[in-house]
Amino acid sequence: QVQLVESGGGLVQAGGSLRLSCTASGTFLRINGMGWYRQVPGEQRELVATVAGESTTNYADSVKGRFTISRDNTKNTVYLEMNTLRPGDTAVYYCNADIKTRSFAPFRPYWGQGTQVTVSS
């Protein structure tokens, strides 16, 4: 059983910072890409940032220059450093990882339970 557990969300004032963490646990062989998505009630889940391999990153235009994604493969953990937060960043943030659980199985996407980030004006 594979689980992704997020932490680090909360309430912050505009201009502030938060750091999200997500750790994969359970039995698996390998993790490929990892990333963060966010969702506002009534809207579709949207990509925030992804990291493949050691350092190939991709960001939504709305967060470029403010957010930084990184990963520690020794800890099976992905981080999202969020700076200069805006009220528009308010959402539930979800961790995602493509994980192989068996030798002949394909990589499958797994999701965390989500962590709330609220930015007040």
PDB file of C-alpha atoms in Angstrom:
ATOM      1  CA  GLN A   1       0.000   0.000   0.000  1.00  0.00           C
ATOM      2  CA  VAL A   2       1.458   3.310  -1.098  1.00  0.00           C
ATOM      3  CA  GLN A   3       0.587   6.542   0.687  1.00  0.00           C
ATOM      4  CA  LEU A   4       1.490  10.164   0.045  1.00  0.00           C
ATOM      5  CA  VAL A   5       1.257  12.299   3.164  1.00  0.00           C
ATOM      6  CA  GLU A   6       1.366  16.078   2.895  1.00  0.00           C
ATOM      7  CA  SER A   7       2.132  18.636   5.573  1.00  0.00           C
ATOM      8  CA  GLY A   8       2.859  22.330   5.886  1.00  0.00           C
ATOM      9  CA  GLY A   9      -0.355  24.013   4.850  1.00  0.00           C
ATOM     10  CA  GLY A  10      -2.014  26.741   6.872  1.00  0.00           C
ATOM     11  CA  LEU A  11      -3.106  30.353   7.049  1.00  0.00           C
ATOM     12  CA  VAL A  12      -0.700  33.111   6.038  1.00  0.00           C
ATOM     13  CA  GLN A  13      -0.958  36.785   5.165  1.00  0.00           C
ATOM     14  CA  ALA A  14      -0.376  38.014   1.645  1.00  0.00           C
ATOM     15  CA  GLY A  15       3.335  38.370   0.989  1.00  0.00           C
ATOM     16  CA  GLY A  16       4.166  35.575   3.397  1.00  0.00           C
ATOM     17  CA  SER A  17       5.710  32.150   2.844  1.00  0.00           C
ATOM     18  CA  LEU A  18       4.865  28.520   3.423  1.00  0.00           C
ATOM     19  CA  ARG A  19       6.691  25.266   2.758  1.00  0.00           C
ATOM     20  CA  LEU A  20       4.773  22.143   1.846  1.00  0.00           C
ATOM     21  CA  SER A  21       6.199  18.639   2.187  1.00  0.00           C
ATOM     22  CA  CYS A  22       4.980  15.329   0.836  1.00  0.00           C
ATOM     23  CA  THR A  23       6.475  11.946   1.677  1.00  0.00           C
ATOM     24  CA  ALA A  24       5.756   8.648  -0.036  1.00  0.00           C
ATOM     25  CA  SER A  25       5.572   5.604   2.206  1.00  0.00           C
ATOM     26  CA  GLY A  26       4.744   1.937   1.813  1.00  0.00           C
ATOM     27  CA  THR A  27       6.135  -0.719  -0.492  1.00  0.00           C
ATOM     28  CA  PHE A  28       7.282   0.365  -3.926  1.00  0.00           C
ATOM     29  CA  LEU A  29      10.218   0.014  -6.288  1.00  0.00           C
ATOM     30  CA  ARG A  30      10.697   3.456  -7.727  1.00  0.00           C
ATOM     31  CA  ILE A  31       9.278   6.954  -7.931  1.00  0.00           C
ATOM     32  CA  ASN A  32       9.397   8.796 -11.233  1.00  0.00           C
ATOM     33  CA  GLY A  33       7.980  12.325 -11.483  1.00  0.00           C
ATOM     34  CA  MET A  34       6.578  14.158  -8.465  1.00  0.00           C
ATOM     35  CA  GLY A  35       4.532  17.307  -8.337  1.00  0.00           C
ATOM     36  CA  TRP A  36       2.042  19.629  -6.716  1.00  0.00           C
ATOM     37  CA  TYR A  37      -1.437  20.536  -7.907  1.00  0.00           C
ATOM     38  CA  ARG A  38      -4.088  22.755  -6.398  1.00  0.00           C
ATOM     39  CA  GLN A  39      -7.852  22.996  -6.493  1.00  0.00           C
ATOM     40  CA  VAL A  40     -10.379  25.627  -5.564  1.00  0.00           C
ATOM     41  CA  PRO A  41     -13.991  24.491  -4.882  1.00  0.00           C
ATOM     42  CA  GLY A  42     -15.966  24.426  -8.102  1.00  0.00           C
ATOM     43  CA  GLU A  43     -12.890  24.537 -10.304  1.00  0.00           C
ATOM     44  CA  GLN A  44     -10.648  21.954 -11.937  1.00  0.00           C
ATOM     45  CA  ARG A  45      -7.460  20.792 -10.298  1.00  0.00           C
ATOM     46  CA  GLU A  46      -4.524  22.639 -11.840  1.00  0.00           C
ATOM     47  CA  LEU A  47      -0.822  21.969 -12.061  1.00  0.00           C
ATOM     48  CA  VAL A  48       1.399  24.076  -9.825  1.00  0.00           C
ATOM     49  CA  ALA A  49       4.837  22.515 -10.313  1.00  0.00           C
ATOM     50  CA  THR A  50       6.480  19.218 -11.187  1.00  0.00           C
ATOM     51  CA  VAL A  51       9.964  17.764 -10.840  1.00  0.00           C
ATOM     52  CA  ALA A  52      11.296  14.818 -12.836  1.00  0.00           C
ATOM     53  CA  GLY A  53      14.508  12.996 -12.079  1.00  0.00           C
ATOM     54  CA  GLU A  54      16.841  15.047  -9.929  1.00  0.00           C
ATOM     55  CA  SER A  55      16.112  18.571 -11.089  1.00  0.00           C
ATOM     56  CA  THR A  56      14.005  18.937 -14.232  1.00  0.00           C
ATOM     57  CA  THR A  57      11.255  21.286 -13.125  1.00  0.00           C
ATOM     58  CA  ASN A  58       8.120  22.757 -14.635  1.00  0.00           C
ATOM     59  CA  TYR A  59       5.960  25.560 -13.205  1.00  0.00           C
ATOM     60  CA  ALA A  60       2.592  27.122 -13.871  1.00  0.00           C
ATOM     61  CA  ASP A  61       3.065  30.655 -15.182  1.00  0.00           C
ATOM     62  CA  SER A  62       1.165  32.041 -12.190  1.00  0.00           C
ATOM     63  CA  VAL A  63       3.773  30.776  -9.717  1.00  0.00           C
ATOM     64  CA  LYS A  64       7.027  31.187 -11.659  1.00  0.00           C
ATOM     65  CA  GLY A  65       9.538  33.209  -9.689  1.00  0.00           C
ATOM     66  CA  ARG A  66       7.597  32.761  -6.429  1.00  0.00           C
ATOM     67  CA  PHE A  67       7.403  28.983  -5.886  1.00  0.00           C
ATOM     68  CA  THR A  68      10.246  26.451  -5.905  1.00  0.00           C
ATOM     69  CA  ILE A  69       9.794  22.695  -6.138  1.00  0.00           C
ATOM     70  CA  SER A  70      12.499  20.302  -5.006  1.00  0.00           C
ATOM     71  CA  ARG A  71      12.839  16.672  -4.010  1.00  0.00           C
ATOM     72  CA  ASP A  72      14.970  14.518  -1.749  1.00  0.00           C
ATOM     73  CA  ASN A  73      15.084  11.036  -3.254  1.00  0.00           C
ATOM     74  CA  THR A  74      16.743   9.610  -0.151  1.00  0.00           C
ATOM     75  CA  LYS A  75      13.606  10.536   1.804  1.00  0.00           C
ATOM     76  CA  ASN A  76      11.052   9.943  -0.980  1.00  0.00           C
ATOM     77  CA  THR A  77       9.926  13.507  -0.347  1.00  0.00           C
ATOM     78  CA  VAL A  78       8.947  16.445  -2.520  1.00  0.00           C
ATOM     79  CA  TYR A  79       8.802  20.023  -1.269  1.00  0.00           C
ATOM     80  CA  LEU A  80       7.111  23.201  -2.431  1.00  0.00           C
ATOM     81  CA  GLU A  81       8.570  26.445  -1.162  1.00  0.00           C
ATOM     82  CA  MET A  82       5.971  29.172  -1.648  1.00  0.00           C
ATOM     83  CA  ASN A  83       7.012  32.809  -1.332  1.00  0.00           C
ATOM     84  CA  THR A  84       5.242  36.118  -1.924  1.00  0.00           C
ATOM     85  CA  LEU A  85       1.910  34.380  -1.485  1.00  0.00           C
ATOM     86  CA  ARG A  86      -1.225  36.008  -2.844  1.00  0.00           C
ATOM     87  CA  PRO A  87      -4.901  35.548  -1.973  1.00  0.00           C
ATOM     88  CA  GLY A  88      -5.255  33.915  -5.404  1.00  0.00           C
ATOM     89  CA  ASP A  89      -2.986  31.096  -4.216  1.00  0.00           C
ATOM     90  CA  THR A  90      -5.648  29.989  -1.730  1.00  0.00           C
ATOM     91  CA  ALA A  91      -6.567  26.383  -2.515  1.00  0.00           C
ATOM     92  CA  VAL A  92      -6.209  22.793  -1.404  1.00  0.00           C
ATOM     93  CA  TYR A  93      -2.768  21.635  -2.510  1.00  0.00           C
ATOM     94  CA  TYR A  94      -2.329  18.011  -3.569  1.00  0.00           C
ATOM     95  CA  CYS A  95       0.877  16.044  -3.914  1.00  0.00           C
ATOM     96  CA  ASN A  96       1.245  13.670  -6.866  1.00  0.00           C
ATOM     97  CA  ALA A  97       3.821  11.004  -7.668  1.00  0.00           C
ATOM     98  CA  ASP A  98       4.231   8.401 -10.396  1.00  0.00           C
ATOM     99  CA  ILE A  99       5.190   5.204  -8.620  1.00  0.00           C
ATOM    100  CA  LYS A 100       6.122   1.686  -9.708  1.00  0.00           C
ATOM    101  CA  THR A 101       5.094  -0.920  -7.149  1.00  0.00           C
ATOM    102  CA  ARG A 102       6.145  -4.136  -8.946  1.00  0.00           C
ATOM    103  CA  SER A 103       8.787  -5.078 -11.469  1.00  0.00           C
ATOM    104  CA  PHE A 104       6.433  -5.636 -14.409  1.00  0.00           C
ATOM    105  CA  ALA A 105       3.850  -3.028 -13.459  1.00  0.00           C
ATOM    106  CA  PRO A 106       3.721   0.404 -15.076  1.00  0.00           C
ATOM    107  CA  PHE A 107       4.169   3.632 -13.168  1.00  0.00           C
ATOM    108  CA  ARG A 108       0.856   4.719 -11.625  1.00  0.00           C
ATOM    109  CA  PRO A 109      -0.146   8.143 -10.344  1.00  0.00           C
ATOM    110  CA  TYR A 110      -0.788   8.430  -6.625  1.00  0.00           C
ATOM    111  CA  TRP A 111      -2.299  11.394  -4.801  1.00  0.00           C
ATOM    112  CA  GLY A 112      -2.069  12.767  -1.309  1.00  0.00           C
ATOM    113  CA  GLN A 113      -5.105  13.726   0.740  1.00  0.00           C
ATOM    114  CA  GLY A 114      -4.551  17.452   0.233  1.00  0.00           C
ATOM    115  CA  THR A 115      -3.517  20.291   2.513  1.00  0.00           C
ATOM    116  CA  GLN A 116      -5.296  23.629   2.770  1.00  0.00           C
ATOM    117  CA  VAL A 117      -3.395  26.820   2.024  1.00  0.00           C
ATOM    118  CA  THR A 118      -5.217  30.061   2.827  1.00  0.00           C
ATOM    119  CA  VAL A 119      -3.724  33.454   2.037  1.00  0.00           C
ATOM    120  CA  SER A 120      -5.451  36.435   3.619  1.00  0.00           C
ATOM    121  CA  SER A 121      -5.323  39.927   2.131  1.00  0.00           C
TER     122      SER A 121
END
